[in-house]
Amino acid sequence: MSDIVEALADIVGPAAVSSGDAINDDYTHDEALTATAQRPLAVVRPASTADVARIVELAAATGVALTARGSGTGLSGACIPVDGGVVVSFERMNEILEIDLDNHVAVVQPGVTLDQLDQALKPHDLVYPVFPGESSASLGGNVATNAGGMRAVKYGVTRHQVLGLEAVLGHGEVIRTGGKFVKATTGYDLTQIIVGSEGTLALVTEAIVRLYPRPAHAATVLAPFASLEGVTGAVPKIVASGIGPLLVEYIDFITMDAIRNNYGVEVGVDPAVKAQALAYLVVVLEDRREDRLEENTEELANLLAGLGALDVYVLPSTAGAKLIEAREKAFWMAKAAGANDILDMVVPRASIPQYMAAVADLAQASGSLVVGCGHAGDGNVHLSVFQNDADVRHDLIHDVFAAGMSLGGAISGEHGIGTEKKAYVAELEDPAKLALMRRIKAAFDPHGILNPGTIFDASEDSP
Amino acid sequence: MSDIVEALADIVGPAAVSSGDAINDDYTHDEALTATAQRPLAVVRPASTADVARIVELAAATGVALTARGSGTGLSGACIPVDGGVVVSFERMNEILEIDLDNHVAVVQPGVTLDQLDQALKPHDLVYPVFPGESSASLGGNVATNAGGMRAVKYGVTRHQVLGLEAVLGHGEVIRTGGKFVKATTGYDLTQIIVGSEGTLALVTEAIVRLYPRPAHAATVLAPFASLEGVTGAVPKIVASGIGPLLVEYIDFITMDAIRNNYGVEVGVDPAVKAQALAYLVVVLEDRREDRLEENTEELANLLAGLGALDVYVLPSTAGAKLIEAREKAFWMAKAAGANDILDMVVPRASIPQYMAAVADLAQASGSLVVGCGHAGDGNVHLSVFQNDADVRHDLIHDVFAAGMSLGGAISGEHGIGTEKKAYVAELEDPAKLALMRRIKAAFDPHGILNPGTIFDASEDSP
């Protein structure tokens, strides 16, 4: 047993450290399609913030890399360890420490899952509104990737819900940031720089998140359009109406067929309409009052009819829920279909048609297939790339990202950069910003032990 | 004329630089009660991002300190120059570059005022929802202080509205962050670390901000309570109801009297009720539909009656608007009354009564008067401190901040630290966090030329 493994066992007890063949394969990968699994030197399962601080102190003293891990449901390789490194798994720090009904916040440990939190909030008629599509995901992982999901159009994303953190810096110092309030200007916002930093700046040991009243009633409206422009042109009108949709999604006809075939979702679209429909808009409304929901649904249906929808369907609640659930599983459909990579670029939502046209041209020119659907309300476009040749694929994806960036977009809307998109970041991002990010990392993690090689490599020379 | 002044004139033209006696006194101070005015070496008024970049390059090469200035309405001294330094006034960069109706964002230069933006948005039935109480404030200043105001309970604060920035780093490099979208996980969130950094990390030259539909109808409900606990106890119930208030304020009876006397606001409270009322709750609701607003107002009134309100008044729209306007001018009332300092600590909103009790004890023990009111919905408490002896006052304020921090609060909710609260930050904040903030500043501003001495001093040894 190596000195490191022994020292880890001294901190957390031997039962909470695995090494060598005792390491379960699950710890060697996440759900990224392109990543290579990597066995770590050890997996350590701390039970407390004090444990985490001692683990970081040990790593800082020995130069061992630490990779934080929640549920391992990430899509960018950010929780894959480095060779010789240690996985810090937060599975034992999985307690909801507080549901504070007076301040409408929850205080959670990083290993708490979205489903666990949701179950605990239901009896209080409250909701934590981030639903990235995988309810087994951990809050710690959500904080690390700034998880998004379909409800961003109403509630924003993880960073809008995280009010404070407890986190361990790269020398093992424990800090607390923010608090149970939305308002603070007391020095730099350390909470927000840690959210979305994919484990490279600090290890999060506690988070204070916002809670909202849980609306009792929801309705799903489906509107087929003859073109993607029809869908995206409708979105600003829906937002401007003040109806306040919970989610606004577009689904292309290929994905809609896949949902029908794979999930047996029958949405009852007339065959004559279906033949013309190239793009579907799905809008979910919610309200605390059923009468208002009905009025809003009718108003929305009329609005969509006036905006060129081929037809408008108000789905029965079970069909609506099934459609959304199936839409959330788009990743699994892409994986099952043999996609080589998945992208989740974000562009200004009004630029989606222009972006998709550019993507189609690039796909054709490279002899590849690129299909997808996306969050029409927030400009986040999910694409599945089918191209077996790695070099051709890399060049295609480079160009697809470049096309979106020229429209003012960013490489990832919610999956993060991890290890799997960092080459594109190195190729396409402003070097001044990358250099600034490296200096910020050094400010948090002077020894470079926290998830090295994620988002960017330590040196400017390596990709 | 000094070399610096000449070099500045070469960049922006001689008409856009002032020095010596030609500098208007306005540039030597903001609205902080405690700060000492300071004349700069020069005031420079850039017209473009390129101008700003060249100014920063000059400063980096010569070590001259730069202090960004918007409208000068700040309350913490953050735009007061240092001796021998240069004020960078954004008054000429005051253009609304774009109102993007498809993506619901505005792109503004830093010198644009809140009032200017509001006037431009009204014809589109849109609103930029941050109203910090001073509509002559600039957007650049709002970004620098992460301005808040009363509407935070519904919309959050400035940082929740800023989606992207153009900014000049401390070597003169121009970067663009974020974009016209709410969702991104593409490296560290540089936007959010710059928002609220009070001009110490970068000079902001452009901002992309979110816009919202402008609800057509609003109503103001006033409820007197026999105690502050009554007011703060009602807040979570209002939030949980799902009515979605625009603002939730408490006003103590002393401030309410001052509002009556200074602004002639007559809210029609029954004299018998007035005699018992120690604290007033003010709730403003808004809705796109008048019928729903009326229903919600009635529901709220019933809720408040059941929560121990002595009475409930739905104010006529003019009286409601006047009351809110007067409440927004609380600072000017405090100043007119001879307050020596004003504080804007934030605590978890449910802790307001406990905090106010601690403040009352500390005030009494030090022979001082401390009065205030605050944002009951978000825990931000505005206090006016009357104590002429500077040493006694410092110790009192130190203790008042310490009391709030022990409840999980932060020193400033929206005014910022500036120069005027930095001594308390140095005394009370976690040294590990301060050291981290100094390292972050160095990452952005290696020469230490951007607003030095604001939030904290460069060295750990000075206060």
Short mmCIF file of N, CA and C in Angstrom, two decimals, chain A residues 69-192:
data_model
loop_
_atom_site.label_atom_id
_atom_site.label_comp_id
_atom_site.label_asym_id
_atom_site.label_seq_id
_atom_site.Cartn_x
_atom_site.Cartn_y
_atom_site.Cartn_z
N ARG A 69 -15.88 14.00 -7.13
CA ARG A 69 -16.88 13.20 -7.83
C ARG A 69 -18.19 13.21 -7.06
N GLY A 70 -19.28 13.49 -7.80
CA GLY A 70 -20.61 13.40 -7.20
C GLY A 70 -21.22 12.07 -7.60
N SER A 71 -22.23 12.12 -8.47
CA SER A 71 -22.87 10.88 -8.93
C SER A 71 -22.26 10.34 -10.21
N GLY A 72 -21.33 11.09 -10.82
CA GLY A 72 -20.69 10.60 -12.04
C GLY A 72 -21.58 10.67 -13.26
N THR A 73 -22.57 11.55 -13.25
CA THR A 73 -23.49 11.65 -14.40
C THR A 73 -23.07 12.74 -15.39
N GLY A 74 -21.90 13.32 -15.20
CA GLY A 74 -21.42 14.39 -16.09
C GLY A 74 -21.21 13.90 -17.50
N LEU A 75 -21.13 14.85 -18.44
CA LEU A 75 -21.02 14.53 -19.86
C LEU A 75 -19.77 15.11 -20.50
N SER A 76 -18.81 15.56 -19.67
CA SER A 76 -17.64 16.21 -20.24
C SER A 76 -16.32 15.64 -19.73
N GLY A 77 -16.39 14.59 -18.94
CA GLY A 77 -15.16 13.98 -18.43
C GLY A 77 -14.53 14.68 -17.24
N ALA A 78 -15.26 15.63 -16.63
CA ALA A 78 -14.65 16.44 -15.58
C ALA A 78 -14.39 15.67 -14.29
N CYS A 79 -15.03 14.53 -14.11
CA CYS A 79 -14.75 13.79 -12.87
C CYS A 79 -13.91 12.54 -13.12
N ILE A 80 -13.30 12.47 -14.29
CA ILE A 80 -12.37 11.36 -14.55
C ILE A 80 -11.01 11.71 -13.94
N PRO A 81 -10.47 10.84 -13.12
CA PRO A 81 -9.22 11.18 -12.44
C PRO A 81 -8.03 11.23 -13.40
N VAL A 82 -6.92 11.77 -12.92
CA VAL A 82 -5.70 11.69 -13.70
C VAL A 82 -4.90 10.49 -13.20
N ASP A 83 -4.02 10.02 -14.04
CA ASP A 83 -3.18 8.88 -13.71
C ASP A 83 -2.40 9.20 -12.42
N GLY A 84 -2.50 8.33 -11.44
CA GLY A 84 -1.79 8.55 -10.18
C GLY A 84 -2.53 9.47 -9.22
N GLY A 85 -3.71 9.93 -9.63
CA GLY A 85 -4.47 10.85 -8.78
C GLY A 85 -5.47 10.14 -7.91
N VAL A 86 -6.17 10.93 -7.10
CA VAL A 86 -7.13 10.40 -6.13
C VAL A 86 -8.51 10.97 -6.44
N VAL A 87 -9.51 10.09 -6.47
CA VAL A 87 -10.90 10.52 -6.59
C VAL A 87 -11.43 10.82 -5.19
N VAL A 88 -11.98 12.03 -5.02
CA VAL A 88 -12.64 12.36 -3.76
C VAL A 88 -14.14 12.22 -4.00
N SER A 89 -14.70 11.12 -3.55
CA SER A 89 -16.13 10.85 -3.79
C SER A 89 -16.94 11.38 -2.61
N PHE A 90 -17.97 12.16 -2.94
CA PHE A 90 -18.77 12.78 -1.88
C PHE A 90 -19.99 11.94 -1.51
N GLU A 91 -19.96 10.65 -1.83
CA GLU A 91 -21.16 9.83 -1.60
C GLU A 91 -21.58 9.74 -0.14
N ARG A 92 -20.62 9.87 0.79
CA ARG A 92 -21.00 9.81 2.22
C ARG A 92 -21.46 11.16 2.76
N MET A 93 -21.11 12.23 2.07
CA MET A 93 -21.56 13.57 2.51
C MET A 93 -22.85 13.88 1.75
N ASN A 94 -23.91 13.19 2.16
CA ASN A 94 -25.16 13.22 1.39
C ASN A 94 -26.35 13.62 2.25
N GLU A 95 -26.11 14.54 3.16
CA GLU A 95 -27.18 14.92 4.07
C GLU A 95 -27.78 16.27 3.67
N ILE A 96 -29.11 16.35 3.74
CA ILE A 96 -29.78 17.65 3.65
C ILE A 96 -29.70 18.23 5.06
N LEU A 97 -28.86 19.22 5.24
CA LEU A 97 -28.59 19.71 6.60
C LEU A 97 -29.74 20.55 7.14
N GLU A 98 -30.46 21.21 6.23
CA GLU A 98 -31.52 22.10 6.71
C GLU A 98 -32.46 22.43 5.56
N ILE A 99 -33.76 22.41 5.85
CA ILE A 99 -34.74 23.03 4.94
C ILE A 99 -35.31 24.20 5.74
N ASP A 100 -34.92 25.39 5.35
CA ASP A 100 -35.21 26.60 6.13
C ASP A 100 -36.44 27.26 5.50
N LEU A 101 -37.58 27.08 6.14
CA LEU A 101 -38.84 27.55 5.57
C LEU A 101 -39.01 29.06 5.72
N ASP A 102 -38.29 29.65 6.66
CA ASP A 102 -38.41 31.10 6.86
C ASP A 102 -37.61 31.88 5.82
N ASN A 103 -36.44 31.35 5.46
CA ASN A 103 -35.61 32.04 4.48
C ASN A 103 -35.71 31.41 3.08
N HIS A 104 -36.50 30.35 2.97
CA HIS A 104 -36.68 29.66 1.69
C HIS A 104 -35.35 29.25 1.06
N VAL A 105 -34.58 28.54 1.84
CA VAL A 105 -33.32 27.96 1.33
C VAL A 105 -33.16 26.55 1.90
N ALA A 106 -32.37 25.76 1.21
CA ALA A 106 -31.93 24.48 1.76
C ALA A 106 -30.42 24.53 1.89
N VAL A 107 -29.91 23.86 2.91
CA VAL A 107 -28.46 23.73 3.07
C VAL A 107 -28.15 22.25 2.87
N VAL A 108 -27.32 21.98 1.87
CA VAL A 108 -27.09 20.58 1.50
C VAL A 108 -25.61 20.25 1.43
N GLN A 109 -25.32 19.00 1.69
CA GLN A 109 -23.98 18.48 1.41
C GLN A 109 -23.89 18.11 -0.07
N PRO A 110 -22.66 18.04 -0.59
CA PRO A 110 -22.52 17.88 -2.05
C PRO A 110 -23.04 16.55 -2.58
N GLY A 111 -23.11 15.53 -1.76
CA GLY A 111 -23.54 14.22 -2.24
C GLY A 111 -25.05 14.05 -2.31
N VAL A 112 -25.80 15.05 -1.85
CA VAL A 112 -27.27 14.98 -1.94
C VAL A 112 -27.67 14.95 -3.42
N THR A 113 -28.59 14.07 -3.78
CA THR A 113 -29.03 14.03 -5.19
C THR A 113 -30.24 14.94 -5.39
N LEU A 114 -30.46 15.31 -6.65
CA LEU A 114 -31.61 16.15 -6.99
C LEU A 114 -32.91 15.46 -6.59
N ASP A 115 -32.98 14.17 -6.80
CA ASP A 115 -34.19 13.44 -6.47
C ASP A 115 -34.43 13.44 -4.95
N GLN A 116 -33.35 13.22 -4.21
CA GLN A 116 -33.43 13.23 -2.74
C GLN A 116 -33.94 14.58 -2.23
N LEU A 117 -33.41 15.66 -2.80
CA LEU A 117 -33.84 16.99 -2.37
C LEU A 117 -35.30 17.21 -2.76
N ASP A 118 -35.65 16.79 -3.96
CA ASP A 118 -37.03 17.00 -4.42
C ASP A 118 -38.02 16.27 -3.53
N GLN A 119 -37.69 15.05 -3.16
CA GLN A 119 -38.59 14.28 -2.29
C GLN A 119 -38.76 14.98 -0.93
N ALA A 120 -37.66 15.55 -0.45
CA ALA A 120 -37.72 16.21 0.86
C ALA A 120 -38.50 17.52 0.80
N LEU A 121 -38.54 18.14 -0.38
CA LEU A 121 -39.21 19.44 -0.50
C LEU A 121 -40.70 19.32 -0.77
N LYS A 122 -41.10 18.22 -1.41
CA LYS A 122 -42.52 18.05 -1.79
C LYS A 122 -43.48 18.27 -0.63
N PRO A 123 -43.24 17.68 0.54
CA PRO A 123 -44.21 17.87 1.62
C PRO A 123 -44.36 19.33 2.04
N HIS A 124 -43.37 20.15 1.73
CA HIS A 124 -43.44 21.58 2.07
C HIS A 124 -43.97 22.42 0.91
N ASP A 125 -44.40 21.78 -0.17
CA ASP A 125 -44.87 22.51 -1.37
C ASP A 125 -43.80 23.46 -1.90
N LEU A 126 -42.55 23.03 -1.79
CA LEU A 126 -41.44 23.84 -2.31
C LEU A 126 -40.72 23.06 -3.40
N VAL A 127 -39.94 23.79 -4.19
CA VAL A 127 -39.19 23.13 -5.26
C VAL A 127 -37.81 23.78 -5.41
N TYR A 128 -36.81 22.95 -5.63
CA TYR A 128 -35.52 23.44 -6.11
C TYR A 128 -35.60 23.29 -7.62
N PRO A 129 -35.55 24.41 -8.37
CA PRO A 129 -36.08 24.40 -9.73
C PRO A 129 -35.13 23.95 -10.84
N VAL A 130 -33.95 23.48 -10.51
CA VAL A 130 -33.02 23.04 -11.57
C VAL A 130 -33.25 21.57 -11.87
N PHE A 131 -33.66 21.29 -13.09
CA PHE A 131 -33.90 19.90 -13.51
C PHE A 131 -33.08 19.62 -14.76
N PRO A 132 -31.82 19.23 -14.59
CA PRO A 132 -30.97 19.04 -15.78
C PRO A 132 -31.26 17.74 -16.52
N GLY A 133 -32.26 16.99 -16.12
CA GLY A 133 -32.62 15.82 -16.90
C GLY A 133 -32.13 14.52 -16.30
N GLU A 134 -31.41 14.59 -15.21
CA GLU A 134 -30.91 13.36 -14.59
C GLU A 134 -31.03 13.56 -13.08
N SER A 135 -32.06 12.99 -12.50
CA SER A 135 -32.35 13.29 -11.09
C SER A 135 -31.45 12.55 -10.12
N SER A 136 -30.63 11.62 -10.64
CA SER A 136 -29.65 10.98 -9.76
C SER A 136 -28.38 11.83 -9.63
N ALA A 137 -28.32 12.94 -10.37
CA ALA A 137 -27.16 13.83 -10.28
C ALA A 137 -27.06 14.41 -8.87
N SER A 138 -25.84 14.70 -8.44
CA SER A 138 -25.65 15.27 -7.10
C SER A 138 -25.65 16.79 -7.17
N LEU A 139 -26.00 17.41 -6.05
CA LEU A 139 -25.93 18.87 -5.98
C LEU A 139 -24.51 19.36 -6.15
N GLY A 140 -23.55 18.61 -5.61
CA GLY A 140 -22.15 19.01 -5.76
C GLY A 140 -21.74 19.02 -7.23
N GLY A 141 -22.16 17.99 -7.94
CA GLY A 141 -21.88 17.94 -9.38
C GLY A 141 -22.60 19.06 -10.11
N ASN A 142 -23.82 19.34 -9.73
CA ASN A 142 -24.57 20.45 -10.35
C ASN A 142 -23.87 21.79 -10.12
N VAL A 143 -23.35 21.98 -8.94
CA VAL A 143 -22.61 23.23 -8.66
C VAL A 143 -21.35 23.28 -9.52
N ALA A 144 -20.66 22.15 -9.62
CA ALA A 144 -19.40 22.12 -10.37
C ALA A 144 -19.62 22.45 -11.85
N THR A 145 -20.73 21.95 -12.43
CA THR A 145 -20.95 22.19 -13.86
C THR A 145 -21.93 23.32 -14.11
N ASN A 146 -22.43 23.97 -13.07
CA ASN A 146 -23.47 24.98 -13.25
C ASN A 146 -24.59 24.39 -14.09
N ALA A 147 -25.13 23.28 -13.62
CA ALA A 147 -26.12 22.52 -14.39
C ALA A 147 -27.31 23.40 -14.76
N GLY A 148 -27.86 23.10 -15.94
CA GLY A 148 -28.93 23.94 -16.46
C GLY A 148 -30.23 23.17 -16.57
N GLY A 149 -30.54 22.75 -17.77
CA GLY A 149 -31.80 22.04 -18.00
C GLY A 149 -32.86 22.93 -18.57
N MET A 150 -34.04 22.33 -18.72
CA MET A 150 -35.11 22.97 -19.49
C MET A 150 -35.74 24.18 -18.82
N ARG A 151 -35.64 24.25 -17.52
CA ARG A 151 -36.40 25.30 -16.82
C ARG A 151 -35.66 26.63 -16.73
N ALA A 152 -34.52 26.72 -17.42
CA ALA A 152 -33.70 27.93 -17.33
C ALA A 152 -34.47 29.16 -17.78
N VAL A 153 -35.41 28.98 -18.72
CA VAL A 153 -36.13 30.14 -19.24
C VAL A 153 -36.94 30.82 -18.13
N LYS A 154 -37.40 30.05 -17.16
CA LYS A 154 -38.12 30.66 -16.03
C LYS A 154 -37.21 30.93 -14.84
N TYR A 155 -36.39 29.95 -14.45
CA TYR A 155 -35.69 30.04 -13.17
C TYR A 155 -34.20 30.32 -13.29
N GLY A 156 -33.66 30.37 -14.50
CA GLY A 156 -32.21 30.44 -14.60
C GLY A 156 -31.60 29.08 -14.33
N VAL A 157 -30.29 29.05 -14.07
CA VAL A 157 -29.57 27.79 -13.92
C VAL A 157 -29.03 27.67 -12.50
N THR A 158 -28.17 26.69 -12.29
CA THR A 158 -27.69 26.44 -10.92
C THR A 158 -27.11 27.70 -10.29
N ARG A 159 -26.34 28.49 -11.05
CA ARG A 159 -25.67 29.62 -10.41
C ARG A 159 -26.68 30.63 -9.87
N HIS A 160 -27.87 30.65 -10.44
CA HIS A 160 -28.88 31.58 -9.94
C HIS A 160 -29.52 31.09 -8.65
N GLN A 161 -29.31 29.83 -8.31
CA GLN A 161 -29.92 29.26 -7.11
C GLN A 161 -28.93 29.14 -5.96
N VAL A 162 -27.63 29.18 -6.24
CA VAL A 162 -26.64 28.96 -5.19
C VAL A 162 -26.33 30.28 -4.51
N LEU A 163 -26.70 30.39 -3.25
CA LEU A 163 -26.52 31.66 -2.51
C LEU A 163 -25.25 31.66 -1.67
N GLY A 164 -24.74 30.48 -1.39
CA GLY A 164 -23.53 30.45 -0.55
C GLY A 164 -22.93 29.06 -0.60
N LEU A 165 -21.67 29.00 -0.23
CA LEU A 165 -20.93 27.74 -0.27
C LEU A 165 -20.02 27.62 0.95
N GLU A 166 -19.73 26.39 1.31
CA GLU A 166 -18.54 26.11 2.10
C GLU A 166 -17.63 25.35 1.15
N ALA A 167 -16.36 25.74 1.13
CA ALA A 167 -15.46 25.11 0.15
C ALA A 167 -14.05 25.07 0.70
N VAL A 168 -13.30 24.09 0.22
CA VAL A 168 -11.91 23.92 0.64
C VAL A 168 -11.01 24.37 -0.50
N LEU A 169 -10.17 25.35 -0.22
CA LEU A 169 -9.22 25.87 -1.22
C LEU A 169 -8.03 24.91 -1.38
N GLY A 170 -7.20 25.24 -2.34
CA GLY A 170 -6.09 24.36 -2.69
C GLY A 170 -4.98 24.21 -1.68
N HIS A 171 -5.00 25.01 -0.58
CA HIS A 171 -4.05 24.67 0.51
C HIS A 171 -4.75 23.99 1.67
N GLY A 172 -6.03 23.69 1.51
CA GLY A 172 -6.75 23.05 2.61
C GLY A 172 -7.50 24.02 3.49
N GLU A 173 -7.47 25.31 3.14
CA GLU A 173 -8.22 26.28 3.95
C GLU A 173 -9.70 26.17 3.64
N VAL A 174 -10.52 26.21 4.68
CA VAL A 174 -11.98 26.15 4.51
C VAL A 174 -12.54 27.56 4.55
N ILE A 175 -13.28 27.92 3.51
CA ILE A 175 -13.93 29.24 3.52
C ILE A 175 -15.44 29.05 3.41
N ARG A 176 -16.15 30.08 3.87
CA ARG A 176 -17.60 30.15 3.65
C ARG A 176 -17.89 31.39 2.82
N THR A 177 -18.73 31.25 1.82
CA THR A 177 -19.06 32.38 0.96
C THR A 177 -20.57 32.62 1.00
N GLY A 178 -20.97 33.85 0.74
CA GLY A 178 -22.40 34.18 0.63
C GLY A 178 -23.17 33.89 1.89
N GLY A 179 -24.42 33.54 1.75
CA GLY A 179 -25.26 33.24 2.90
C GLY A 179 -26.71 33.07 2.47
N LYS A 180 -27.59 33.13 3.44
CA LYS A 180 -29.01 32.90 3.16
C LYS A 180 -29.68 34.19 2.69
N PHE A 181 -29.14 34.75 1.61
CA PHE A 181 -29.69 36.00 1.07
C PHE A 181 -29.29 36.13 -0.39
N VAL A 182 -30.08 36.91 -1.15
CA VAL A 182 -29.78 37.08 -2.58
C VAL A 182 -28.88 38.26 -2.86
N LYS A 183 -28.67 39.09 -1.89
CA LYS A 183 -28.07 40.41 -2.07
C LYS A 183 -26.79 40.51 -1.27
N ALA A 184 -25.66 40.78 -1.89
CA ALA A 184 -24.45 41.06 -1.11
C ALA A 184 -23.43 41.70 -2.01
N THR A 185 -22.79 42.74 -1.50
CA THR A 185 -21.65 43.33 -2.17
C THR A 185 -20.59 43.54 -1.11
N THR A 186 -19.94 42.45 -0.75
CA THR A 186 -18.95 42.49 0.31
C THR A 186 -17.72 41.77 -0.21
N GLY A 187 -16.99 42.46 -1.08
CA GLY A 187 -15.85 41.82 -1.74
C GLY A 187 -16.30 41.00 -2.94
N TYR A 188 -15.36 40.30 -3.54
CA TYR A 188 -15.63 39.56 -4.77
C TYR A 188 -16.59 38.40 -4.51
N ASP A 189 -17.40 38.07 -5.50
CA ASP A 189 -18.37 37.00 -5.35
C ASP A 189 -17.68 35.66 -5.55
N LEU A 190 -17.15 35.13 -4.47
CA LEU A 190 -16.42 33.86 -4.55
C LEU A 190 -17.35 32.70 -4.85
N THR A 191 -18.61 32.82 -4.42
CA THR A 191 -19.60 31.78 -4.75
C THR A 191 -19.67 31.57 -6.25
N GLN A 192 -19.84 32.67 -6.97
CA GLN A 192 -20.13 32.56 -8.41
C GLN A 192 -18.91 32.13 -9.22
#
